[in-house]
């Protein structure tokens, strides 16, 4: 009978051990599967974060483009960094303020491209299948992305290789709205059509590094779980109540580590979701209590002037504990020796494994005992590389904060610090956006004042002059023979002066209308515009006996009326300043140079002496009105027209040797 009992016991023990062995195999498989699933989730989350960042960057760029489009662009002073846009064929591209300040219109794409280059917004690319600027032509990836957007997709995101490194490339569509037709209506677009896209490339390395850290934590966690559970299984294999008790303790620790890891995962989600510090702090302490199962959690921020640490968020059983509690980071204060104060001073975590027996927590022994706190730990929170507060946690067990637990909590504190820096960066971007908006508003107001000045000059200034001329002539007629010769001369002087003033105002208005009233650019023949100018000067040419020789002139992109005005002013000046002792000969020709057409108008007239004065400045005259009539606006108009067309104008001359005026115009794009 004893033998049968032993046999039954042996069979039972053997079956039990086989069951434990099977459970061990199943547990190992479960841990491996859980780890693999976690790795895939972390990789997917890292990729999603990269997509989120790329999408946010492009949406910011598109939002700025929509805003700029709704205002029709902005005017800025042209310089080497911001020259007039040769691809912008719209009226009023270039204007001049009443103080003589030259301004050029930056269309939304031009503005966005310069903001990208300056780093004010995400550095991306603007592209289109029908670009006005050849630099915006799509590359191979962009061609495919634009095709997919054209088929109805709302965004295109793909992993690519950038300089041999993994990256994410994302494109969002740009669609035509009403303001876009100003620059793109001639291309056949309608409101709602796909104009093109904006894409950015985001390096995946930072997100993969974050995922790698999470994966390393998974390795530690799952390895620890597997090791501890396997040890527990081994203890069970060996039998004994003591082994079973240790297994239970190990499983409890594993369960808590798993809970803290869950809390860390929820913390990362909060960092993405929360928009303010307070919202973040309140979410973190609640997560620590709900998922980490700490007795209490609170976040304190230090006041640099008083060194006092004030709780800003808390959760758990500690509201009464914190009420009226004195905590300091001052090393001389008796309330500055606890974990929180030491943590802020050192910038490193501080743990009290037995709260009631530690000298550093003496001021709070009685209060902590009433709440059942047995251990505590404080973890530093930094902002802009400076410790600004702590995450402090309490447990109802001594020796609670194991090395594995401390490692996870350090990562949680590091994630919170990262979120604080991110919020500061976003606030800085918002301030910069507000400053840019203020600058644009000021420029818009300035442009409105310029338009008002043109109206006043065309109506309010000319009317008094007409009255002066009319009434002066009326008085002169009424007095008739009663006037002495000297008095008649004076009356005539008044009339002539008023007429000259009226001429100056008209020329000034003509000067201002170069961009205000200019036509849109088109493909024009310089030969035809020159012929039109010669037809307008036909009587002057016949009276002067001037000979005009016109060479081959090219086609360019421009305003035919304004280019005709340049030819008319330069040819008219050549006739006006002809030499008295030789027949006037004027030659007009062109040559291609450095990607531009250089047009020359040469004469054999009296020439121009060396001078430090700018002859292209408005109202600048080198001769008196008695010698050569005029207002001194013609050359200024020529310069403004050429500048509007993206070129420049200058003169080469000497006394008695004639003058050659040259100006450049961009070539027509193929």
XYZ file of C-alpha atoms in Angstrom:
670
model
C 0.000 0.000 0.000
C 2.880 2.319 0.804
C 4.330 1.494 -2.587
C 1.105 2.437 -4.327
C 0.965 5.735 -2.463
C 4.538 6.515 -3.446
C 3.782 5.553 -7.026
C 0.739 7.789 -7.092
C 2.769 10.631 -5.572
C 5.535 10.125 -8.145
C 3.050 10.150 -10.995
C 1.388 13.252 -9.581
C 4.712 15.029 -9.148
C 5.839 14.035 -12.642
C 2.613 15.355 -14.162
C 2.997 18.558 -12.158
C 6.531 19.039 -13.391
C 5.461 18.397 -16.989
C 2.726 21.000 -16.503
C 5.272 23.493 -15.175
C 7.614 22.753 -18.092
C 4.780 23.287 -20.569
C 3.816 26.510 -18.821
C 7.445 27.651 -19.044
C 7.503 27.049 -22.793
C 4.169 28.799 -23.270
C 5.306 31.708 -21.077
C 8.504 32.127 -23.093
C 6.504 32.185 -26.318
C 4.079 34.717 -24.835
C 6.940 36.988 -23.736
C 8.579 36.780 -27.157
C 5.278 37.522 -28.903
C 4.558 40.413 -26.516
C 8.038 41.816 -27.111
C 7.681 41.515 -30.908
C 4.259 43.198 -30.757
C 5.682 45.982 -28.599
C 8.579 46.516 -31.004
C 6.187 46.791 -33.946
C 4.004 49.230 -32.003
C 6.992 51.420 -31.113
C 8.200 51.473 -34.714
C 4.702 52.296 -35.904
C 4.341 55.026 -33.281
C 7.746 56.524 -34.246
C 6.692 56.553 -37.880
C 3.342 58.128 -36.965
C 5.118 60.837 -34.958
C 7.319 61.589 -37.981
C 4.211 61.814 -40.189
C 2.551 64.074 -37.609
C 5.554 66.415 -37.524
C 5.866 66.481 -41.314
C 2.128 67.093 -41.719
C 2.216 69.903 -39.122
C 5.154 71.541 -40.920
C 3.456 71.407 -44.324
C 0.115 72.564 -42.899
C 1.909 75.570 -41.366
C 3.479 76.348 -44.768
C 0.128 75.939 -46.560
C -1.625 78.046 -43.931
C 0.899 80.852 -44.439
C 0.466 80.543 -48.228
C -3.341 80.818 -47.896
C -2.958 83.869 -45.688
C -0.497 85.508 -48.096
C -2.760 84.671 -51.062
C -5.745 86.279 -49.350
C -3.726 89.525 -49.133
C -2.298 89.338 -52.652
C 1.313 89.111 -51.404
C 3.370 91.839 -49.728
C 5.673 94.630 -50.885
C 9.296 94.705 -49.687
C 12.397 96.713 -50.644
C 14.242 94.861 -53.451
C 17.823 93.820 -52.788
C 20.266 91.066 -53.768
C 18.434 88.631 -51.499
C 14.981 89.670 -52.738
C 15.187 90.866 -56.361
C 12.004 91.516 -58.373
C 10.422 88.201 -59.334
C 10.950 87.795 -63.116
C 8.285 85.078 -63.189
C 5.586 87.298 -61.672
C 3.680 88.788 -64.601
C 1.081 90.929 -62.823
C 0.333 94.656 -62.682
C 1.912 96.691 -59.875
C 4.749 94.249 -59.310
C 7.120 97.162 -58.538
C 6.143 100.464 -56.878
C 7.917 103.502 -55.430
C 6.816 105.251 -52.226
C 6.436 109.025 -51.880
C 9.864 109.125 -50.230
C 11.466 107.374 -53.219
C 11.647 103.932 -51.596
C 11.477 101.167 -54.231
C 9.263 98.210 -53.346
C 8.674 94.940 -55.176
C 5.734 92.556 -54.789
C 6.485 89.164 -53.241
C 3.818 86.691 -54.306
C 2.854 83.914 -51.805
C 5.167 81.268 -53.338
C 8.099 83.725 -53.375
C 7.439 84.660 -49.711
C 7.086 81.035 -48.594
C 10.261 79.962 -50.425
C 12.276 82.757 -48.729
C 10.770 81.935 -45.311
C 11.818 78.311 -45.843
C 15.350 79.374 -46.780
C 15.537 81.661 -43.722
C 14.372 78.934 -41.345
C 11.235 80.781 -40.126
C 9.047 77.898 -41.283
C 9.759 74.270 -42.112
C 12.251 73.886 -44.951
C 10.335 72.184 -47.723
C 9.707 72.418 -51.443
C 6.969 74.067 -53.482
C 6.334 72.239 -56.744
C 3.865 72.004 -59.603
C 3.417 70.197 -62.874
C 3.074 73.638 -64.508
C 5.623 75.783 -62.640
C 6.200 79.434 -63.495
C 9.650 79.211 -61.879
C 11.776 76.393 -63.370
C 13.313 75.813 -59.922
C 9.885 74.564 -58.808
C 9.764 71.774 -61.387
C 9.010 68.433 -59.663
C 11.598 65.735 -59.181
C 10.797 62.063 -59.845
C 9.203 61.489 -56.434
C 7.175 64.691 -56.646
C 5.825 63.776 -60.100
C 4.412 60.542 -58.667
C 3.099 62.311 -55.559
C 1.358 65.015 -57.621
C -0.213 62.309 -59.790
C -1.622 60.579 -56.708
C -2.962 63.876 -55.344
C -4.572 64.527 -58.712
C -6.350 61.150 -58.411
C -8.008 62.241 -55.153
C -5.540 61.313 -52.396
C -5.414 63.927 -49.612
C -1.734 63.433 -48.782
C 1.240 61.357 -49.912
C 3.781 60.057 -47.372
C 6.601 57.602 -48.124
C 9.841 56.462 -46.560
C 12.826 57.564 -48.656
C 16.613 57.707 -48.481
C 18.050 61.217 -47.930
C 21.867 61.418 -48.192
C 22.058 57.716 -47.411
C 19.842 58.060 -44.315
C 16.257 57.021 -43.671
C 13.743 59.824 -43.978
C 10.027 60.448 -44.406
C 8.821 62.562 -47.290
C 5.281 63.974 -47.163
C 3.346 66.133 -49.614
C 0.050 67.968 -49.160
C -1.880 69.554 -52.055
C -2.043 73.263 -52.920
C -5.370 74.093 -54.506
C -6.389 77.170 -56.421
C -8.467 79.723 -54.529
C -9.710 83.077 -55.745
C -6.515 84.941 -54.825
C -4.345 82.512 -56.845
C -5.966 83.484 -60.156
C -4.122 86.813 -60.069
C -0.866 85.037 -60.943
C -2.089 81.722 -62.377
C -5.353 82.499 -64.128
C -3.579 82.721 -67.488
C -2.525 79.054 -67.088
C -6.138 77.922 -67.346
C -6.690 77.138 -63.650
C -10.058 77.451 -61.945
C -10.913 77.727 -58.262
C -10.514 74.324 -56.603
C -8.051 72.923 -59.184
C -4.881 71.225 -57.976
C -2.114 73.843 -58.398
C 0.698 71.710 -57.035
C 2.002 70.608 -53.668
C 4.282 71.406 -50.754
C 6.467 68.633 -49.438
C 8.961 68.278 -46.612
C 11.517 65.645 -45.782
C 11.837 64.685 -42.116
C 14.782 62.641 -40.919
C 13.590 59.451 -39.229
C 16.717 59.120 -37.099
C 15.404 61.160 -34.094
C 12.141 59.233 -34.045
C 13.930 55.922 -34.576
C 16.249 56.820 -31.693
C 13.194 57.415 -29.503
C 11.744 54.110 -30.671
C 15.097 52.435 -30.015
C 15.024 53.696 -26.426
C 11.520 52.347 -26.016
C 12.588 49.033 -27.554
C 15.546 48.850 -25.166
C 13.137 49.420 -22.322
C 10.943 46.659 -23.737
C 13.983 44.398 -23.826
C 14.772 45.154 -20.199
C 11.158 44.857 -19.110
C 10.379 41.679 -21.008
C 13.755 40.184 -20.142
C 13.148 40.992 -16.505
C 9.630 39.611 -16.703
C 10.815 36.457 -18.402
C 13.721 36.026 -15.981
C 11.699 36.589 -12.849
C 8.770 34.445 -13.950
C 11.154 31.729 -15.094
C 12.849 31.885 -11.709
C 9.431 31.607 -10.121
C 8.675 28.583 -12.258
C 12.019 27.087 -11.276
C 11.252 27.657 -7.613
C 7.884 25.993 -8.082
C 9.655 23.118 -9.854
C 11.829 22.667 -6.806
C 8.795 22.863 -4.584
C 8.378 24.311 -1.111
C 6.277 27.011 0.401
C 9.251 29.382 0.730
C 9.889 29.179 -3.007
C 6.242 29.760 -3.771
C 6.245 32.846 -1.537
C 9.277 34.281 -3.340
C 7.588 33.591 -6.663
C 4.563 35.558 -5.523
C 6.788 38.458 -4.500
C 8.616 38.374 -7.807
C 5.363 38.326 -9.728
C 4.109 41.271 -7.687
C 7.232 43.270 -8.568
C 6.922 42.283 -12.208
C 3.295 43.325 -12.213
C 4.233 46.695 -10.738
C 7.043 47.215 -13.257
C 4.571 46.404 -16.020
C 2.145 48.948 -14.586
C 4.872 51.617 -14.429
C 5.819 50.848 -18.008
C 2.162 51.382 -18.966
C 2.274 54.687 -17.098
C 5.342 55.670 -19.122
C 3.568 54.844 -22.378
C 0.586 56.966 -21.352
C 2.990 59.781 -20.445
C 4.331 59.793 -23.997
C 0.790 60.047 -25.329
C 0.097 62.989 -22.991
C 3.159 64.822 -24.279
C 1.705 64.709 -27.785
C -1.845 65.586 -26.705
C -1.374 68.294 -24.027
C -1.035 71.942 -25.093
C -0.231 73.629 -21.752
C 2.097 72.897 -18.852
C -0.717 72.676 -16.315
C -2.652 70.235 -18.467
C 0.487 68.120 -18.809
C 1.313 68.183 -15.075
C -2.210 67.206 -14.020
C -2.291 64.346 -16.521
C 1.123 62.998 -15.425
C 0.343 62.759 -11.693
C -2.998 61.110 -12.411
C -1.297 58.551 -14.673
C 1.309 57.822 -11.976
C -1.414 57.013 -9.457
C -3.870 55.235 -11.772
C -1.363 53.103 -13.695
C 1.758 53.112 -11.496
C -0.268 52.461 -8.326
C 1.771 54.921 -6.246
C 0.208 56.075 -2.994
C 0.563 59.685 -4.077
C 2.270 61.708 -6.843
C 2.833 65.452 -7.099
C 4.815 67.890 -9.227
C 6.482 70.878 -7.579
C 8.056 73.969 -9.186
C 10.788 75.968 -7.428
C 10.616 79.764 -7.001
C 14.129 81.009 -7.784
C 13.760 84.106 -5.586
C 12.588 82.311 -2.409
C 13.773 78.753 -3.235
C 10.372 77.472 -2.060
C 8.928 74.447 -3.861
C 5.212 74.822 -4.550
C 2.982 71.908 -5.624
C 1.268 72.695 -8.950
C -0.418 69.319 -9.547
C -1.104 66.252 -7.388
C -3.104 63.001 -7.310
C -3.703 60.124 -4.897
C -4.196 60.144 -1.108
C -2.005 63.153 -0.478
C -4.080 66.318 -0.791
C -4.196 66.667 2.972
C -0.491 65.843 3.181
C 0.442 68.740 0.863
C -1.950 71.226 2.486
C 0.273 73.779 4.241
C 3.390 71.619 3.733
C 6.713 73.523 3.737
C 9.287 72.309 1.195
C 12.389 74.211 0.089
C 15.445 73.877 -2.120
C 17.500 76.129 0.187
C 20.405 74.054 1.610
C 20.346 76.148 4.834
C 16.648 75.527 5.508
C 15.504 72.543 7.652
C 12.803 72.056 4.970
C 15.424 71.834 2.223
C 16.995 68.488 3.193
C 14.266 66.222 1.825
C 14.312 64.329 -1.475
C 12.650 67.169 -3.426
C 15.042 69.890 -2.265
C 18.133 67.739 -2.793
C 16.855 66.688 -6.218
C 16.471 70.291 -7.414
C 19.901 71.339 -6.110
C 21.762 68.379 -7.630
C 19.691 67.823 -10.763
C 19.648 64.081 -9.927
C 17.053 61.759 -8.457
C 16.886 61.235 -4.681
C 15.314 58.187 -2.945
C 14.246 57.600 0.671
C 13.649 53.856 1.073
C 12.514 54.146 4.729
C 10.785 57.474 5.182
C 10.252 57.181 8.945
C 13.889 56.253 9.682
C 15.654 58.774 7.437
C 17.193 61.955 8.868
C 16.548 63.869 5.628
C 12.765 63.516 6.092
C 12.626 64.405 9.828
C 10.348 67.503 9.442
C 7.677 65.352 7.786
C 7.834 62.063 9.781
C 4.619 62.514 11.717
C 2.621 63.851 8.768
C 3.832 61.022 6.455
C 3.020 58.336 9.058
C -0.587 59.523 9.234
C -0.927 58.926 5.512
C 0.915 55.588 5.489
C 3.887 56.769 3.421
C 6.854 54.404 3.848
C 9.163 55.402 0.953
C 9.503 58.316 -1.444
C 11.573 59.397 -4.433
C 12.016 62.694 -6.286
C 13.011 62.944 -9.976
C 14.294 66.191 -11.551
C 12.296 68.106 -14.172
C 14.390 70.397 -16.369
C 13.519 73.209 -18.764
C 16.093 74.764 -21.110
C 18.860 72.696 -19.429
C 17.956 73.976 -15.947
C 16.257 72.034 -13.130
C 12.943 73.782 -12.414
C 11.003 71.231 -10.365
C 10.474 67.618 -9.343
C 8.176 64.668 -9.836
C 7.816 63.238 -6.325
C 6.255 59.808 -5.663
C 5.253 57.954 -2.453
C 4.733 54.255 -1.646
C 3.225 52.470 1.344
C 6.115 49.952 1.265
C 9.743 50.354 2.365
C 12.587 49.484 -0.051
C 10.116 50.027 -2.849
C 12.182 51.873 -5.479
C 14.240 49.145 -7.181
C 16.924 49.982 -9.791
C 14.608 48.806 -12.572
C 11.780 51.014 -11.288
C 14.100 54.016 -10.919
C 15.255 53.612 -14.532
C 11.674 53.744 -15.807
C 10.816 56.766 -13.629
C 13.923 58.619 -14.830
C 12.708 58.144 -18.392
C 9.298 59.483 -17.407
C 10.888 62.617 -15.892
C 13.051 63.010 -19.001
C 9.985 62.820 -21.235
C 8.242 65.518 -19.174
C 11.322 67.761 -19.488
C 11.340 67.224 -23.251
C 7.683 68.305 -23.392
C 8.472 71.535 -21.493
C 11.184 72.433 -24.021
C 8.823 71.638 -26.908
C 6.133 73.945 -25.501
C 8.683 76.773 -25.199
C 9.686 76.257 -28.829
C 6.067 76.342 -30.008
C 5.445 79.547 -28.015
C 8.511 81.106 -29.656
C 7.184 80.194 -33.109
C 3.823 81.787 -32.267
C 5.547 85.031 -31.214
C 7.530 85.119 -34.442
C 4.339 84.579 -36.443
C 2.679 87.489 -34.601
C 5.671 89.725 -35.374
C 5.531 88.777 -39.069
C 1.815 89.550 -39.110
C 2.440 92.975 -37.573
C 5.091 93.728 -40.208
C 2.723 92.744 -43.028
C -0.060 94.916 -41.551
C 2.270 97.934 -41.442
C 3.314 97.394 -45.043
C -0.324 97.089 -46.131
C -1.137 100.391 -44.425
C 1.858 102.017 -46.143
C 0.665 100.801 -49.555
C -2.772 102.280 -48.866
C -1.197 105.659 -48.124
C 0.725 105.514 -51.405
C -2.492 104.967 -53.343
C -4.075 107.897 -51.498
C -1.156 110.142 -52.474
C -1.568 109.274 -56.166
C -5.252 110.223 -55.968
C -4.532 113.539 -54.246
C -1.828 114.407 -56.771
C -4.074 113.662 -59.752
C -7.067 115.646 -58.511
C -6.408 118.043 -55.630
C -3.059 119.443 -56.847
C -3.901 120.007 -60.498
C -7.211 121.823 -59.883
C -5.637 124.897 -58.140
C -3.068 125.214 -60.934
C -5.780 125.237 -63.585
C -7.555 127.959 -61.614
C -4.354 130.046 -61.391
C -3.807 129.854 -65.158
C -7.463 130.590 -66.009
C -7.896 133.544 -63.647
C -4.489 135.028 -64.492
C -5.307 134.933 -68.198
C -8.805 136.370 -67.479
C -7.366 139.307 -65.530
C -4.796 139.892 -68.268
C -7.540 140.014 -70.915
C -9.738 142.355 -68.833
C -6.932 144.822 -68.220
C -5.846 144.639 -71.867
C -3.976 147.778 -72.980
C -3.908 149.146 -69.439
C -1.009 146.813 -68.621
C 2.534 148.042 -68.963
C 4.991 145.796 -70.876
C 6.710 144.830 -67.613
C 3.339 143.876 -66.079
C 2.446 141.746 -69.116
C 5.779 139.961 -68.707
C 4.948 139.277 -65.054
C 1.500 137.906 -65.951
C 3.098 135.638 -68.552
C 5.656 134.494 -65.976
C 2.848 133.450 -63.602
C 1.045 131.535 -66.371
C 4.217 129.797 -67.557
C 5.201 128.849 -64.000
C 1.761 127.389 -63.299
C 1.834 125.423 -66.568
C 5.324 124.131 -65.741
C 4.086 123.073 -62.286
C 1.167 121.272 -63.933
C 3.627 119.521 -66.272
C 5.732 118.432 -63.305
C 2.652 116.977 -61.587
C 1.602 115.121 -64.732
C 5.120 113.720 -65.163
C 5.177 112.729 -61.492
C 1.875 110.905 -61.938
C 3.222 109.222 -65.048
C 6.225 108.155 -62.995
C 4.016 106.691 -60.241
C 1.782 104.866 -62.746
C 4.698 102.821 -64.113
C 3.724 100.010 -61.731
C 0.312 101.172 -60.524
C -1.161 101.221 -64.058
C 1.179 98.834 -65.831
C -0.140 95.991 -67.977
C 0.581 92.319 -67.310
C 3.640 90.872 -69.015
C 3.415 88.976 -72.284
C 5.736 87.882 -75.077
C 6.456 91.097 -77.043
C 8.633 92.120 -79.990
C 11.095 94.925 -79.196
C 11.222 95.686 -82.918
C 7.479 96.448 -82.899
C 7.657 98.566 -79.729
C 10.600 100.550 -81.141
C 8.668 101.153 -84.389
C 5.704 102.453 -82.349
C 8.003 104.882 -80.523
C 9.465 106.140 -83.840
C 5.946 106.680 -85.196
C 5.077 108.824 -82.152
C 8.261 110.881 -82.730
C 7.755 111.144 -86.495
C 7.359 114.941 -86.626
C 10.261 115.548 -84.245
C 12.521 113.280 -86.304
C 11.573 115.058 -89.549
C 12.112 118.540 -88.070
C 15.529 117.608 -86.627
C 16.693 115.688 -89.705
C 17.896 112.880 -87.431
C 18.888 109.546 -88.974
C 17.664 106.484 -87.025
C 19.349 103.099 -87.581
C 17.584 100.128 -85.937
C 19.316 96.756 -85.744
C 17.843 93.344 -84.968
C 15.821 93.469 -81.749
C 14.658 90.324 -79.912
C 11.429 89.183 -78.304
C 11.154 89.538 -74.523
C 8.583 89.070 -71.769
C 7.238 92.476 -70.755
C 4.751 95.354 -70.970
C 4.744 96.556 -74.600
C 3.391 100.048 -73.760
C 6.015 100.708 -71.120
C 8.925 99.382 -73.222
C 7.720 101.626 -76.069
C 7.842 104.523 -73.588
C 11.498 103.704 -72.773
C 12.439 103.804 -76.465
C 10.462 107.023 -76.972
C 12.133 108.807 -74.029
C 15.681 107.723 -74.964
C 15.290 108.533 -78.693
C 13.588 111.835 -77.845
C 16.475 112.787 -75.529
C 19.017 111.868 -78.217
C 17.253 114.249 -80.634
C 16.889 116.990 -78.007
C 20.589 116.939 -77.074
C 21.925 116.677 -80.665
C 25.136 118.467 -81.680
C 24.667 121.749 -83.559
C 27.566 121.152 -85.978
C 26.798 117.666 -87.303
C 23.760 115.690 -88.459
C 22.130 113.643 -85.737
C 22.725 109.871 -85.980
C 20.963 107.508 -83.558
C 21.686 103.766 -83.521
C 19.570 101.129 -81.730
C 20.799 97.537 -81.394
C 20.938 94.572 -79.015
C 23.159 91.691 -77.880
C 22.741 88.718 -75.578
C 24.915 88.824 -72.460
C 24.907 86.734 -69.235
C 21.425 85.351 -69.893
C 19.906 88.808 -70.574
C 19.318 91.012 -73.602
C 21.344 94.250 -73.531
C 19.653 97.010 -75.557
C 21.695 100.096 -76.601
C 20.505 103.523 -77.819
C 23.561 105.486 -79.047
C 23.818 109.029 -80.439
C 26.508 111.479 -81.650
C 25.133 114.440 -79.690
C 26.635 116.791 -77.110
C 27.267 113.973 -74.602
C 27.234 114.102 -70.800
C 30.062 115.417 -68.644
C 31.395 113.372 -65.721
C 29.168 114.045 -62.718
C 28.488 112.626 -59.292
C 24.778 113.289 -59.756
C 22.411 110.451 -60.594
C 20.859 111.460 -63.915
C 18.161 108.795 -63.395
C 16.937 110.481 -60.217
C 13.509 112.089 -60.588
C 13.597 115.840 -61.473
C 17.404 115.650 -61.941
C 18.473 117.992 -64.798
C 22.012 118.837 -65.928
C 20.936 121.788 -68.087
C 18.753 124.822 -67.413
C 15.179 124.943 -68.673
C 16.069 127.812 -71.015
C 18.590 125.657 -72.894
C 16.626 122.426 -73.077
C 12.965 122.159 -72.029
C 11.739 119.287 -69.859
C 10.865 118.252 -66.301
C 13.691 115.788 -65.535
C 11.303 112.839 -65.163
C 11.884 110.981 -68.444
C 15.019 109.064 -67.406
C 13.534 108.314 -63.982
C 10.529 106.763 -65.748
C 12.874 104.712 -67.937
C 14.713 103.401 -64.882
C 11.490 102.500 -63.111
C 10.136 100.642 -66.125
C 13.380 98.711 -66.646
C 13.517 97.867 -62.926
C 9.927 96.605 -63.069
C 11.039 94.267 -65.867
C 13.897 92.898 -63.749
C 16.670 94.772 -65.591
C 18.954 97.762 -65.048
C 19.831 100.923 -67.036
C 22.997 103.032 -67.272
C 24.787 105.542 -69.528
C 28.236 105.684 -71.114
C 29.244 109.140 -72.346
C 31.673 112.046 -72.476
C 31.524 115.746 -73.404
C 31.158 116.164 -77.184
C 31.366 112.443 -77.938
C 27.705 111.536 -77.760
C 25.997 109.197 -75.298
C 25.006 105.540 -75.213
C 22.142 104.481 -72.941
C 22.042 100.746 -72.244
C 19.398 98.683 -70.443
C 18.920 94.961 -69.867
C 15.831 92.761 -70.087
C 15.493 89.056 -69.173
C 15.330 86.620 -72.066
C 12.073 84.828 -72.857
C 11.927 81.429 -71.073
C 11.606 78.364 -73.310
